[in-house]
Structure formats: structure tokens, C-alpha cells
Amino acid sequence: MASGNLSPRQKMINLMYLVFIAMLAMNMSKEVLSAFGFMNEKLADNNITATIKNSEILANLSTKASEQPEKYSSLFGVAQKVDQLSKDFDSYLESKKVLFLEEQEDKKNYEAMDQSVIVDEHFFKNNQLTTEGQEFLDYINGYRDSIIQLLNPNSPLVASIKKRFDTSDQPIADALKPQPWLNNRYEGFPLISTVTNLTSMQTDIKTTQSDVFGSLLGGQLESDVSLTNYEAIVVADKTAFFQGEKFTGKIYLGKKDPTLKADVVEIGGRALPESSIQAGQVLLDFPAGNVGEHDIKGKFVFTENGKPVEIPITSSYAVIPKPNSAVISADKMNVVYMGVANPMTISIPGIPDNLVTASANGLRRSTGSGKYIMTPSGGREVSIKVSGKLPNGQMVSSSQNFRVKQIPSPQGTIRKQSGHVKMPKASLEKSTVGTELPDFDFDLNLSTTGFTLKVPGQGAVVVRGSRMDAAAKKAIAKAKRGDVVTIFDIKSSLVGNSGYKIKNASPVSVEIQ
């Protein structure tokens, strides 16, 4: 069963029959029965799809036959006969499946379909075929022979259809003579395997229809019938143009030919793999390369009249930086801050980063493509100038002004709370005075360097650092419940840049509880 040049389909069928024989020699596995049931479901689903596809092809051929009867009416007539023969045979097989499953209460309980009696009694009696068994063989042989009669005797489909519906006696290992096909394929097999076998034969019918329709249509049906399959193909001299340039290119009237396949296709001196050369087209798949303009050069190689014919390939394309975010700017918000490192991204579309130059007071390159750091040193405005070199050698330049602003006044806090805070005076004595910049775009660390504390009825106490000293604690100890202690004139410095002067923070008040 495994010898000879068998098709993948025939190998699968042979393997299925080996499984059948093995099941007879041992206690039938319920899981195997279920597996055949699931296989039957999948085949049935595929048959539905194939039926729809074949119907669409037949309808399409009918339309073409009405448009050009001299060319297509005879082909449509053959297709109709094939369609009717296939429907009749398919209906007959479906009726057999209905008959065999008639007594099964649950058509999905495949594990219960392990008996073979109903099929054996229907097809065989006293080692002979029943009337129904002979009818079954006649249907298969009649369908096969009728389809072949409709085909050209030299058609390659003839051999495959004969093999697909072969009912000749089957050789058996260690047997003196071959076994009749019907006995070999159906006698003694579980019911679910027989149903699956019938569904598989229905699949063969759909495949035969598709093969015959494809043979009749040839693969050039649409191209032969209508000019609507022609396309106006615009070929630009290059795939990217800059503002101010003239568009140059050509328009061709072309038609895709799905039967045309090149022998060899070379791009950049390298032959493309066979998988890339498909009917009517060549698939290109290679790295786009760096930003800039690139050439595509190569050739098609065909064989015509025994001689190679080369068709050159010449084109080009441009690579521009890949966008990874939208460019959105508020025209009045071009601002950089003193005392901090302002990160910036500077680029020119279509120009690689190494050909872009940016300059301004306090501007320096950072890590990453197009990344810069701006640290303004003073003034009210700074201008950033940018220039770049296009692939054609032309220089482009631009500039952008940014306002320079000071870091806003911080907000004073006590125990990280701002505004009006309530706490016992014992807690206040242990608290830390801090500063923060709420809603500021930069994550800056501020260090409190001093503050002034005022308790009602007492003089103000100036404190160095961020925590209460002895004088402050003494003043707090004299505060009464309900008194509001004010902490103001809060001074701080910028961690990492102590030379920059931060404005005093807003005061914070503490109500003694």
C-alpha cells in the first residue's frame, strides 16, 4: 500500500484503511471512533465550501457563455452535464448515510457507532453482493465513466479521475488472490468509518467538479472575456518627490497573466527563491535599508522558442524615517526652562539623522537618533537652527524660536501636605518642611534650605534646614489649641544645580488640634 508513486491523498486513504484493519484486530478504541466522527464533520464542512465555490464558477461560466456563445456555449454545456452527474451521485451517497444512521438516536455519539451489521447486511449476503451493493458499485463506476467521456481523451484529468474512483479488486498481503473492492473497503468496518468513507467520496466528487471546471476555463477566462481586467499602471520615475519638484513617470495599460511564470528573477545580482516566483507575479521581500533613495535593478528570465529572453527591471524607492508618534504642537507653548535639561527631538523627514545638524546656545546632542538636550543659559528667547542634506545633495534649513522661562515658584508643604493643615503641636515639632512643584512637566528634586515659623502671640523664628530646631520647638510648645501656626519664607535649592536660584515657596499654615 505504500509502494509506487502515490499521491498524498492516496497515501492518506491507504493509511486510513490500515487503521481500519488494526481496529478490527483489537478492542475498538472509543477515542478512535470519535476521531473518525470529527474527521467526518470536517470533511462535511469542506464539502459545503466546495459546493458554493463550484456553483460560483458554473454561474460565471454561464454569464460568459451568454456574452460569447460561439466560444463558451459548448464549454458551458459540458460543465452543466458534469454538474448534474455530480449532484445525482452526491445525493445518492447522502441517502446512504441517512439510511445507515437512521437508527442512531444521537448522530454525534460516535463512540456508539462501532457496529458493522447494518452496512454488512445492506451490501453483502451469503458472500455475494446484494442488489444495493451492486447498485453502489454501479453508481461509482457510472459516474467515473460518464465524466471521462465528457473530457478530452488526452486530458491529464482522465488518469486522476480513474484513480480517484477506482473499484478494481484490491491486493492483500499473503493472500492468493485479490479481494473485491467493496469487501475490502466496507465489510466488517465500524459504522462511523463507513459514514466517513462516504463523506470522503463526496469530497472526491467536489474535487472532480472543480478540476473539470478549471480545465474548461483554462485559467484565462477573465482575461479572454473582458477588458475590465486591464489596469492603468502608473509608474513614477521615483517613489518620493519633494515639494517644488515636478512629478515624472509613465502610464502603462497592463493585464495580470496568472499563467505566466518566469524561469528566474534576479534583483541586485541575486536570484530570488522559487517560492517568490508565483504565477503572474513576483513577491519582493527584503530590508528597506537606511533612510534615503535606493535603486531596484534586476531582470526577468523567460524561455521562448528554446532560447532565454531577459527583461530588465529598473526602479527606485525612497526610505523615510518611520513615524512612531503624531507631531502635535501648540504654537504658543514653545518653551524651555532655565536650570533644567530640556529634552528635544529634532529631525527632517526624508533625511537620515547623520545628515541633520542643529545648533543653538545651550543645545547639545543626546543618546538616540534625533535626540538633543537644551540647557538655556539666560535671555528671554533662544533660536534653534536646523539644516539637512537631501539625497539629491540639496541643502534645506529651518529655525524655531523658543521662549526661555524660569522655574515657577514651588509650593510649601508640611508632612507633604500643602495649604491649611491640622495636627497636634507634638506632631508639628517632628514634621519636615518641604517644597514641591505641582503640575510641572519636569521631575525635579528640591531641597529645603530654610524657613520662618510664626506662632500667634510670639515672635517669628528663622530656621535653617528643613526640620524644626530648638527655638522653633520652644515656640510651638507655647501654642494653644486652635492657634494657626504659619510657615513662610520657605527657601529651597535645585538638587544637582545649586547655582540656580529657586523662588521662595508659598506659605503653609498649621491649625493646632
Coordinates of C-alpha atoms in Angstrom, one line a residue:
M1 CA 0.0 0.0 0.0
A2 CA 3.0 2.3 0.4
S3 CA 4.8 1.4 -2.8
G4 CA 4.8 3.3 -6.0
N5 CA 4.4 6.9 -6.7
L6 CA 1.2 7.5 -4.7
S7 CA -0.3 10.9 -4.4
P8 CA -0.6 12.4 -0.8
R9 CA -4.4 11.9 -1.0
Q10 CA -4.0 8.2 -1.8
K11 CA -1.4 7.7 0.9
M12 CA -3.8 9.3 3.4
I13 CA -6.6 6.9 2.2
N14 CA -4.3 3.9 2.5
L15 CA -3.2 4.9 6.0
M16 CA -6.9 5.2 6.9
Y17 CA -7.6 1.7 5.8
L18 CA -4.6 0.4 7.8
V19 CA -6.2 2.0 10.8
F20 CA -9.5 0.3 10.0
I21 CA -7.8 -3.1 9.8
A22 CA -5.9 -2.5 13.1
M23 CA -9.2 -1.6 14.8
L24 CA -10.7 -5.0 13.8
A25 CA -7.7 -6.8 15.3
M26 CA -8.1 -5.3 18.8
N27 CA -10.7 -3.9 21.1
M28 CA -12.1 -0.8 19.4
S29 CA -10.9 2.4 21.0
K30 CA -13.7 4.8 21.7
E31 CA -11.3 7.7 21.1
V32 CA -10.6 6.4 17.6
L33 CA -14.3 6.2 16.8
S34 CA -14.7 9.8 17.9
A35 CA -11.7 10.8 15.8
F36 CA -13.4 9.4 12.7
G37 CA -16.5 11.3 13.6
F38 CA -14.7 14.5 13.9
M39 CA -13.0 13.8 10.6
N40 CA -16.4 13.3 9.0
E41 CA -17.6 16.6 10.4
K42 CA -14.5 18.4 8.9
L43 CA -15.0 16.8 5.5
A44 CA -18.7 17.7 5.5
D45 CA -17.8 21.4 6.3
N46 CA -15.3 21.4 3.5
N47 CA -17.8 20.0 1.1
I48 CA -20.2 22.8 1.8
T49 CA -17.5 25.4 0.9
A50 CA -16.5 23.4 -2.2
T51 CA -20.2 23.3 -3.3
I52 CA -20.5 27.0 -3.0
K53 CA -17.3 27.6 -4.9
N54 CA -18.2 25.2 -7.8
S55 CA -21.7 26.9 -8.1
E56 CA -20.0 30.3 -8.4
I57 CA -17.7 29.0 -11.1
L58 CA -20.6 27.5 -13.0
A59 CA -22.6 30.7 -12.8
N60 CA -19.6 32.7 -14.0
L61 CA -19.2 30.4 -17.0
S62 CA -23.0 30.8 -17.7
T63 CA -22.5 34.5 -17.9
K64 CA -19.5 34.3 -20.2
A65 CA -21.4 31.8 -22.5
S66 CA -24.3 34.3 -22.9
E67 CA -21.8 37.1 -23.7
Q68 CA -19.7 35.0 -26.2
P69 CA -21.8 31.9 -27.2
E70 CA -19.5 30.8 -30.0
K71 CA -16.6 30.5 -27.7
Y72 CA -18.1 29.4 -24.4
S73 CA -21.5 27.8 -25.0
S74 CA -20.1 24.3 -25.7
L75 CA -17.9 24.6 -22.6
F76 CA -20.9 25.6 -20.5
G77 CA -22.8 22.6 -21.9
V78 CA -20.2 20.2 -20.7
A79 CA -20.0 21.9 -17.3
Q80 CA -23.8 21.5 -16.9
K81 CA -23.6 17.8 -17.6
V82 CA -20.7 17.4 -15.1
D83 CA -22.7 19.4 -12.5
Q84 CA -25.8 17.2 -12.9
L85 CA -23.9 14.0 -12.7
S86 CA -22.2 15.2 -9.6
K87 CA -25.4 16.3 -7.9
D88 CA -27.1 12.9 -8.6
F89 CA -24.2 10.9 -7.3
D90 CA -23.8 13.2 -4.3
S91 CA -27.5 12.8 -3.4
Y92 CA -27.3 9.1 -3.7
L93 CA -24.3 8.9 -1.3
E94 CA -26.2 11.3 1.1
S95 CA -29.2 9.0 1.1
K96 CA -27.0 6.0 2.1
K97 CA -25.6 8.0 5.0
V98 CA -29.1 8.9 6.1
L99 CA -30.1 5.2 5.9
F100 CA -27.2 3.9 7.8
L101 CA -27.7 6.5 10.6
E102 CA -31.4 6.1 10.7
E103 CA -31.5 4.1 14.0
Q104 CA -28.9 6.3 15.7
E105 CA -30.7 8.5 18.2
D106 CA -27.7 10.8 18.7
K107 CA -26.0 11.5 15.4
K108 CA -23.0 12.9 17.3
N109 CA -22.4 9.9 19.6
Y110 CA -19.6 8.5 17.5
E111 CA -18.4 6.1 20.2
A112 CA -21.7 4.2 19.9
M113 CA -21.2 3.7 16.1
D114 CA -18.8 0.7 16.4
Q115 CA -21.2 -1.9 14.8
S116 CA -20.9 -3.1 11.2
V117 CA -24.0 -5.1 10.9
I118 CA -26.2 -2.6 9.2
V119 CA -23.7 -1.9 6.4
D120 CA -22.8 -5.6 6.0
E121 CA -26.4 -6.7 5.7
H122 CA -27.1 -3.8 3.2
F123 CA -24.2 -4.6 0.9
F124 CA -23.5 -8.4 1.4
K125 CA -25.4 -11.6 1.7
N126 CA -24.0 -15.2 1.5
N127 CA -20.6 -13.9 0.4
Q128 CA -22.3 -12.2 -2.5
L129 CA -23.2 -8.6 -3.2
T130 CA -26.8 -7.6 -2.5
T131 CA -28.8 -5.6 -5.1
E132 CA -28.0 -2.5 -3.1
G133 CA -24.3 -3.4 -3.1
Q134 CA -24.2 -3.9 -6.8
E135 CA -26.1 -0.6 -7.2
F136 CA -23.5 1.2 -5.1
L137 CA -20.7 -0.1 -7.4
D138 CA -22.7 0.8 -10.5
Y139 CA -23.1 4.4 -9.3
I140 CA -19.4 4.8 -8.7
N141 CA -18.4 3.2 -12.0
G142 CA -21.1 5.0 -13.9
Y143 CA -20.1 8.4 -12.5
R144 CA -16.5 7.8 -13.3
D145 CA -17.0 6.7 -16.8
S146 CA -19.6 9.4 -17.6
I147 CA -17.2 12.1 -16.5
I148 CA -14.3 10.7 -18.5
Q149 CA -16.5 10.5 -21.7
L150 CA -17.0 14.3 -21.4
L151 CA -13.3 15.0 -21.3
N152 CA -10.7 15.1 -24.0
P153 CA -9.1 11.6 -24.0
N154 CA -5.7 13.3 -23.7
S155 CA -6.7 15.3 -20.7
P156 CA -4.4 14.7 -17.7
L157 CA -7.6 14.6 -15.6
V158 CA -8.6 11.2 -17.1
A159 CA -5.9 9.3 -15.2
S160 CA -6.6 11.1 -11.9
I161 CA -10.4 10.5 -12.1
K162 CA -9.9 6.8 -12.9
K163 CA -7.6 6.5 -9.8
R164 CA -9.9 8.6 -7.7
F165 CA -12.9 6.3 -8.3
D166 CA -11.1 3.0 -8.8
T167 CA -13.2 0.0 -7.8
S168 CA -10.9 -2.8 -9.0
D169 CA -10.0 -5.7 -6.8
Q170 CA -7.5 -4.9 -4.1
P171 CA -4.4 -7.0 -3.4
I172 CA -4.0 -8.4 0.1
A173 CA -0.7 -9.3 1.6
D174 CA -0.2 -13.1 2.0
A175 CA -3.4 -13.8 0.1
L176 CA -3.6 -15.9 -3.0
K177 CA -6.0 -13.7 -4.8
P178 CA -7.1 -10.0 -4.5
Q179 CA -10.2 -9.1 -2.6
P180 CA -13.2 -7.3 -4.2
W181 CA -13.1 -3.6 -3.7
L182 CA -16.4 -3.3 -1.8
N183 CA -15.5 -6.0 0.6
N184 CA -12.0 -4.6 1.1
R185 CA -13.4 -1.1 1.9
Y186 CA -16.7 -1.7 3.7
E187 CA -17.2 -5.2 5.0
G188 CA -16.8 -5.5 8.8
F189 CA -15.9 -1.9 9.3
P190 CA -17.5 0.2 12.1
L191 CA -20.5 2.3 11.1
I192 CA -18.8 5.7 11.7
S193 CA -15.8 4.7 9.4
T194 CA -18.3 3.8 6.6
V195 CA -20.1 7.2 7.0
T196 CA -16.7 9.0 6.9
N197 CA -15.8 7.0 3.8
L198 CA -18.9 8.1 2.1
T199 CA -18.3 11.7 3.0
S200 CA -14.8 11.4 1.7
M201 CA -16.2 10.1 -1.6
Q202 CA -18.5 13.2 -1.7
T203 CA -15.3 15.3 -1.3
D204 CA -13.9 13.5 -4.3
I205 CA -17.0 14.5 -6.3
K206 CA -16.5 18.2 -5.4
T207 CA -12.8 17.9 -6.3
T208 CA -13.6 16.3 -9.7
Q209 CA -16.1 19.1 -10.4
S210 CA -13.5 21.7 -9.6
D211 CA -10.9 20.0 -11.7
V212 CA -13.1 19.8 -14.7
F213 CA -14.4 23.3 -14.4
G214 CA -10.8 24.5 -14.1
S215 CA -9.8 22.6 -17.2
L216 CA -12.7 24.0 -19.2
L217 CA -12.0 27.6 -18.1
G218 CA -8.3 27.2 -18.6
G219 CA -7.2 30.0 -16.3
Q220 CA -7.6 32.6 -18.9
L221 CA -11.3 33.0 -18.7
E222 CA -11.5 36.5 -17.2
S223 CA -8.6 37.8 -19.4
D224 CA -10.2 36.4 -22.6
V225 CA -13.6 37.8 -22.0
S226 CA -13.4 41.4 -20.7
L227 CA -11.2 44.4 -21.0
T228 CA -12.2 45.3 -17.4
N229 CA -9.3 43.2 -16.3
Y230 CA -6.8 45.6 -17.8
E231 CA -5.3 48.1 -15.4
A232 CA -3.8 51.5 -15.9
I233 CA -0.5 51.2 -14.2
V234 CA 1.2 54.4 -13.2
V235 CA 5.0 54.0 -12.8
A236 CA 6.7 57.1 -11.3
D237 CA 10.3 57.8 -12.0
K238 CA 10.8 57.6 -8.3
T239 CA 8.6 56.8 -5.3
A240 CA 9.0 60.0 -3.4
F241 CA 9.0 63.7 -4.5
F242 CA 9.8 66.8 -2.6
Q243 CA 7.7 69.9 -2.6
G244 CA 8.6 72.1 -5.6
E245 CA 9.7 69.1 -7.7
K246 CA 7.9 68.0 -10.9
F247 CA 6.2 64.6 -11.0
T248 CA 7.6 62.5 -13.8
G249 CA 6.6 59.0 -14.8
K250 CA 4.7 56.8 -17.3
I251 CA 1.3 55.1 -17.6
Y252 CA 1.0 51.6 -19.0
L253 CA -2.0 49.5 -19.9
G254 CA -1.3 46.1 -18.3
K255 CA -3.0 42.9 -17.5
K256 CA -2.0 40.3 -15.0
D257 CA -1.5 36.9 -16.5
P258 CA -1.8 34.2 -13.8
T259 CA -0.4 31.5 -16.2
L260 CA 2.9 33.4 -16.7
K261 CA 5.8 32.5 -14.5
A262 CA 9.4 33.5 -15.0
D263 CA 12.2 30.9 -15.0
V264 CA 14.5 33.1 -13.0
V265 CA 14.1 36.6 -11.4
E266 CA 17.3 38.4 -10.2
I267 CA 17.3 41.5 -8.0
G268 CA 20.6 43.2 -7.2
G269 CA 22.5 40.3 -8.8
R270 CA 20.8 37.7 -6.6
A271 CA 18.3 35.1 -7.8
L272 CA 15.1 35.2 -5.8
P273 CA 13.9 31.9 -4.3
E274 CA 11.4 29.7 -6.1
S275 CA 8.7 30.4 -3.6
S276 CA 8.8 34.1 -4.5
I277 CA 8.2 33.5 -8.2
Q278 CA 4.5 32.9 -8.5
A279 CA 2.0 32.7 -11.3
G280 CA 1.7 36.2 -12.8
Q281 CA 3.7 37.9 -10.1
V282 CA 7.0 38.0 -8.2
L283 CA 7.0 38.7 -4.4
L284 CA 9.7 41.0 -3.2
D285 CA 10.7 40.8 0.4
F286 CA 14.0 42.4 1.6
P287 CA 15.1 45.1 4.1
A288 CA 14.3 48.6 3.0
G289 CA 17.7 49.9 4.1
N290 CA 18.7 53.2 5.6
V291 CA 16.8 56.5 5.1
G292 CA 17.4 57.8 1.6
E293 CA 16.9 56.8 -2.0
H294 CA 17.6 53.2 -3.2
D295 CA 17.7 51.6 -6.6
I296 CA 16.0 48.3 -7.6
K297 CA 17.8 46.7 -10.5
G298 CA 17.5 43.2 -11.9
K299 CA 15.9 41.1 -14.7
F300 CA 13.3 38.6 -15.6
V301 CA 14.4 35.5 -17.5
F302 CA 12.0 33.5 -19.6
T303 CA 12.4 30.7 -22.1
E304 CA 11.0 31.4 -25.6
N305 CA 11.5 29.1 -28.6
G306 CA 14.2 27.3 -26.7
K307 CA 16.2 30.5 -26.0
P308 CA 16.4 32.6 -22.9
V309 CA 14.8 36.1 -23.0
E310 CA 15.8 38.7 -20.5
I311 CA 13.6 41.6 -19.4
P312 CA 15.4 44.3 -17.4
I313 CA 14.0 45.6 -14.1
T314 CA 14.8 49.2 -13.2
S315 CA 13.1 51.1 -10.4
S316 CA 13.8 53.0 -7.3
Y317 CA 12.3 53.8 -3.9
A318 CA 12.8 56.2 -1.0
V319 CA 13.1 55.3 2.7
I320 CA 11.9 58.0 5.1
P321 CA 12.1 57.8 8.9
K322 CA 9.4 55.6 10.4
P323 CA 6.8 57.6 12.3
N324 CA 6.2 56.3 15.8
S325 CA 4.1 59.2 17.1
A326 CA 1.9 62.1 15.9
V327 CA 3.5 65.5 15.6
I328 CA 1.3 67.9 17.6
S329 CA 2.4 71.3 18.8
A330 CA 0.8 74.2 20.5
D331 CA 2.1 77.3 18.7
K332 CA 2.2 79.4 22.0
M333 CA 3.8 76.7 24.1
N334 CA 7.3 76.6 22.5
V335 CA 9.0 77.0 25.9
V336 CA 12.3 75.8 27.5
Y337 CA 13.1 76.3 31.2
M338 CA 16.2 77.7 32.9
G339 CA 18.1 75.4 35.3
V340 CA 16.9 72.1 33.8
A341 CA 17.9 69.8 30.9
N342 CA 15.1 70.2 28.3
P343 CA 14.9 67.1 26.1
M344 CA 14.2 67.7 22.4
T345 CA 13.7 65.6 19.3
I346 CA 15.0 67.2 16.1
S347 CA 14.7 65.7 12.6
I348 CA 13.9 66.4 9.0
P349 CA 11.6 63.9 7.2
G350 CA 13.4 62.0 4.5
I351 CA 16.9 62.8 5.7
P352 CA 18.9 60.4 7.9
D353 CA 20.0 61.7 11.4
N354 CA 23.7 61.8 10.5
L355 CA 22.9 64.4 7.8
V356 CA 20.9 66.7 10.1
T357 CA 22.7 69.5 12.0
A358 CA 21.1 71.5 14.8
S359 CA 22.6 74.4 16.7
A360 CA 21.7 76.9 19.4
N361 CA 23.2 78.3 22.6
G362 CA 22.9 75.6 25.3
L363 CA 22.0 72.8 22.7
R364 CA 23.9 69.5 22.7
R365 CA 23.3 66.0 21.2
S366 CA 22.0 63.3 23.4
T367 CA 21.8 59.5 23.1
G368 CA 19.4 58.3 20.4
S369 CA 18.5 59.3 16.8
G370 CA 17.5 62.9 16.7
K371 CA 17.7 63.4 20.5
Y372 CA 19.1 66.6 22.0
I373 CA 19.3 68.4 25.3
M374 CA 18.7 72.2 25.6
T375 CA 20.0 73.9 28.7
P376 CA 19.4 77.7 28.3
S377 CA 21.9 80.0 29.9
G378 CA 19.9 83.1 30.0
G379 CA 17.8 85.6 28.0
R380 CA 14.2 85.6 27.1
E381 CA 14.3 83.6 23.9
V382 CA 16.5 81.1 22.1
S383 CA 16.5 80.2 18.4
I384 CA 17.3 76.6 17.2
K385 CA 18.6 76.4 13.6
V386 CA 18.4 73.1 11.8
S387 CA 19.8 72.1 8.4
G388 CA 20.0 68.9 6.4
K389 CA 21.2 67.4 3.2
L390 CA 18.7 65.7 0.8
P391 CA 19.6 62.5 -1.1
N392 CA 20.0 64.6 -4.3
G393 CA 22.6 66.8 -2.5
Q394 CA 20.3 69.8 -2.0
M395 CA 20.5 71.6 1.4
V396 CA 17.4 72.5 3.4
S397 CA 17.3 74.6 6.6
S398 CA 14.8 75.8 9.1
S399 CA 14.6 77.5 12.5
Q400 CA 12.3 77.7 15.5
N401 CA 12.2 80.1 18.4
F402 CA 11.6 79.0 21.9
R403 CA 10.7 81.2 24.9
V404 CA 13.0 80.9 28.0
K405 CA 11.2 80.8 31.3
Q406 CA 12.2 80.5 34.9
I407 CA 11.1 77.5 37.0
P408 CA 7.8 78.6 38.7
S409 CA 7.6 79.2 42.4
P410 CA 7.3 76.0 44.4
Q411 CA 4.6 75.2 46.9
G412 CA 5.4 74.8 50.6
T413 CA 4.4 71.6 52.4
I414 CA 4.4 70.2 55.9
R415 CA 4.5 66.4 56.1
K416 CA 4.0 66.6 52.2
Q417 CA 0.7 68.4 52.7
S418 CA 0.2 72.0 51.4
G419 CA -2.2 74.8 52.2
H420 CA -4.0 74.6 55.5
V421 CA -3.1 71.5 57.6
K422 CA -4.5 70.4 61.0
M423 CA -2.3 68.4 63.5
P424 CA -1.3 68.3 67.2
K425 CA 1.7 70.5 68.2
A426 CA 3.7 67.4 69.1
S427 CA 3.4 66.2 65.5
L428 CA 4.3 69.7 64.2
E429 CA 7.5 69.7 66.3
K430 CA 8.6 66.5 64.5
S431 CA 7.5 67.5 61.0
T432 CA 9.6 68.3 58.0
V433 CA 9.1 71.3 55.9
G434 CA 9.3 70.6 52.1
T435 CA 8.7 72.2 48.7
E436 CA 7.1 70.8 45.5
L437 CA 6.3 71.9 42.0
P438 CA 2.8 70.6 41.3
D439 CA 1.8 70.2 37.6
F440 CA 5.3 70.9 36.4
D441 CA 6.4 69.0 33.4
F442 CA 9.9 68.2 34.8
D443 CA 10.5 65.8 37.7
L444 CA 12.8 68.0 39.8
N445 CA 14.1 67.3 43.3
L446 CA 14.1 70.3 45.6
S447 CA 15.9 70.6 48.9
T448 CA 14.6 72.9 51.6
T449 CA 17.3 75.2 52.9
G450 CA 15.3 77.3 55.4
F451 CA 12.0 78.8 56.5
T452 CA 10.4 81.2 59.0
L453 CA 7.9 80.0 61.7
K454 CA 5.3 82.3 63.3
V455 CA 3.2 81.2 66.4
P456 CA 0.4 83.7 67.4
G457 CA 1.5 85.9 70.2
Q458 CA 5.2 85.2 69.7
G459 CA 8.0 86.5 67.6
A460 CA 8.9 84.9 64.2
V461 CA 11.6 82.2 64.4
V462 CA 14.0 81.7 61.4
V463 CA 15.1 78.1 60.9
R464 CA 17.9 76.8 58.8
G465 CA 17.3 73.5 57.0
S466 CA 14.0 71.6 56.7
R467 CA 13.3 70.4 60.3
M468 CA 12.3 72.3 63.5
D469 CA 15.2 73.5 65.6
A470 CA 15.2 74.1 69.4
A471 CA 13.9 77.7 69.0
A472 CA 11.0 76.6 66.7
K473 CA 10.1 73.7 69.0
K474 CA 10.0 76.1 72.0
A475 CA 7.7 78.4 70.2
I476 CA 5.4 75.6 69.1
A477 CA 5.2 74.3 72.7
K478 CA 3.6 77.6 73.7
A479 CA 0.9 77.4 71.0
K480 CA -2.7 76.7 72.1
R481 CA -5.4 74.5 70.6
G482 CA -7.0 76.4 67.7
D483 CA -3.9 78.6 67.1
V484 CA -2.8 78.8 63.4
V485 CA 1.0 78.5 63.0
T486 CA 2.3 80.0 59.8
I487 CA 5.4 78.7 58.0
F488 CA 6.5 81.1 55.3
D489 CA 9.6 82.5 53.5
I490 CA 10.4 78.8 52.6
K491 CA 13.7 78.7 50.7
S492 CA 14.9 75.7 48.6
S493 CA 17.6 74.8 46.1
L494 CA 17.6 72.6 43.0
V495 CA 19.3 69.2 43.6
G496 CA 22.1 68.9 41.1
N497 CA 22.2 72.6 40.2
S498 CA 22.6 74.5 43.4
G499 CA 23.7 77.6 41.4
Y500 CA 20.2 78.2 40.1
K501 CA 18.1 80.3 42.5
I502 CA 14.6 78.9 43.2
K503 CA 11.9 81.4 44.1
N504 CA 10.5 81.2 47.7
A505 CA 7.7 78.7 48.1
S506 CA 4.2 79.6 49.0
P507 CA 3.4 79.5 52.8
V508 CA 1.7 76.7 54.7
S509 CA -0.5 77.1 57.8
V510 CA -1.0 74.6 60.6
E511 CA -4.0 74.6 62.9
I512 CA -3.1 73.2 66.3
Q513 CA -5.5 70.5 67.5

